[in-house]
Each structure stands twice: as structure tokens, then as C-alpha cells.
Amino acid sequence: MVRDLIGAVAMGTLALPAGAVTLSDCDRTTHVSHGGEAGHRDFGAGRVAFAEWWSQEGIFTDLVVMDCATGRYLETRVREERIRDRSFDRIDDAVDVLDRAMRTDPALFSFDRLARDLDRIGRDIVVTDADDETCACAALYPEMRGDKTPYAEAG
């Protein structure tokens, strides 16, 4: 059955819903040629993560972790050069912390705990709520949109 579904999508005989996005669509440039989103990951239980990047007259990478159902998310700067009077690259350390956090039981996951674990690694950590659905949530968990602005309309 799964093989038939994959074959139908590959041959174009199965129509996807209008406006449907896939996770690969989410890796994209959002600001001409110097900013975007990449590295989208599904951690299950309605949780996703991705990086926002910028590379014009300075470089930064922010790590974003989101709960698609609630819209709660954490964002932290994990790399920066020539943006402010600081320079650091802690991407690998942040990914290690995130991987450990996402291996825990979803019932035990907490953004506050993740923020504490990232405290000495990431900079400018923010935990807040989104009003808009992200691309990764639209691709993987559209049923969790709730009253958030749909991704197709938010972008």
C-alpha cells in the first residue's frame, strides 16, 4: 500500500492538496540571496527544528525549535560574525544539546529546560509563541495548525 502511494506521487497521478508543502520545500532563500531557512528536522510528537541564516555583510545562524500544536518556540543565535561586536560558532554544540533534548520522552520535554541547557551555548535565547504556522509545521503537522495563520498566507 505504501509502495503504491509513493509510486502514485512519483508518477504525478496522486494530487496533493492545493498549497501543500513538503519538508524539502522549506529549505529556501527568504531574502534575495542572503537569508533563508535550512536544515528542517522532524523530532516527532509535533516538534520541529530548523536554522534561519543570513550572510550579507555579516553572518548569523539562529536555531529555531517549535511545537506545532501550541505555536510555542525557542530561538537562539548559535553563530555570528560581523553582526555585533562578537564572533562565535557554536552550531555543533547546540545541535548536540537539541539532539539530547529531543530523545527525551515528549511528555518530559520543556522549552524552559531546553533554554537552560542552551544557556552557555546559544545567545539571545527567546521562548515565545508564534501566531503564524511555520513551513515545517505545515509540511509535517498541518492538522496541528489550530488558529495560527496558515503558512501559505503567512509567508
Short mmCIF file of N, CA, C and O in Angstrom, two decimals, residues 19 25-26 33 47 50 63 80-81 90 100 105 107 113 117 147 155:
data_model
loop_
_atom_site.label_atom_id
_atom_site.label_comp_id
_atom_site.label_asym_id
_atom_site.label_seq_id
_atom_site.Cartn_x
_atom_site.Cartn_y
_atom_site.Cartn_z
N GLY A 19 -1.71 23.95 -2.31
CA GLY A 19 -0.92 24.68 -1.33
C GLY A 19 -0.11 23.78 -0.42
O GLY A 19 0.58 24.26 0.45
N ASP A 25 10.56 21.58 0.56
CA ASP A 25 10.19 22.94 0.13
C ASP A 25 10.60 23.99 1.16
O ASP A 25 10.73 25.17 0.83
N CYS A 26 10.77 23.56 2.39
CA CYS A 26 11.04 24.51 3.47
C CYS A 26 12.48 25.03 3.48
O CYS A 26 12.74 26.10 4.02
N SER A 33 19.30 36.73 -1.93
CA SER A 33 20.27 35.63 -1.96
C SER A 33 21.04 35.51 -0.66
O SER A 33 21.99 34.76 -0.57
N ARG A 47 6.94 18.27 17.05
CA ARG A 47 8.07 19.18 17.28
C ARG A 47 9.00 19.18 16.07
O ARG A 47 9.35 18.14 15.54
N PHE A 50 14.71 24.01 12.85
CA PHE A 50 15.36 24.46 11.62
C PHE A 50 16.28 25.61 11.96
O PHE A 50 16.27 26.14 13.07
N LEU A 63 19.01 29.00 15.64
CA LEU A 63 18.34 27.72 15.77
C LEU A 63 16.92 27.97 16.27
O LEU A 63 16.74 28.72 17.24
N GLU A 80 27.66 33.70 14.80
CA GLU A 80 27.61 35.11 14.42
C GLU A 80 29.01 35.61 14.09
O GLU A 80 29.97 35.27 14.77
N GLU A 81 29.09 36.39 13.00
CA GLU A 81 30.32 37.07 12.62
C GLU A 81 29.93 38.42 12.01
O GLU A 81 29.02 38.49 11.18
N ARG A 90 28.84 28.10 17.52
CA ARG A 90 28.52 27.03 18.47
C ARG A 90 27.43 26.11 17.90
O ARG A 90 26.66 25.53 18.64
N ARG A 100 19.95 15.67 22.24
CA ARG A 100 19.69 15.05 23.56
C ARG A 100 18.29 15.38 24.04
O ARG A 100 17.57 14.51 24.52
N ASP A 105 11.44 11.71 26.37
CA ASP A 105 10.01 11.48 26.17
C ASP A 105 9.32 12.82 25.92
O ASP A 105 9.57 13.79 26.66
N ALA A 107 6.56 13.91 26.71
CA ALA A 107 5.86 14.40 27.90
C ALA A 107 6.82 15.11 28.86
O ALA A 107 6.39 15.93 29.67
N ARG A 113 13.51 24.06 30.00
CA ARG A 113 14.66 23.19 30.22
C ARG A 113 15.64 23.29 29.04
O ARG A 113 16.85 23.37 29.23
N ASP A 117 19.53 24.44 29.08
CA ASP A 117 20.60 23.61 28.53
C ASP A 117 21.41 24.36 27.47
O ASP A 117 22.60 24.09 27.27
N ASP A 147 -5.53 27.83 15.46
CA ASP A 147 -5.95 29.15 15.00
C ASP A 147 -4.77 30.01 14.50
O ASP A 147 -4.92 31.21 14.30
N GLY A 155 3.38 33.61 4.74
CA GLY A 155 4.63 33.88 4.03
C GLY A 155 4.45 34.94 3.07
O GLY A 155 4.81 35.97 2.87
#
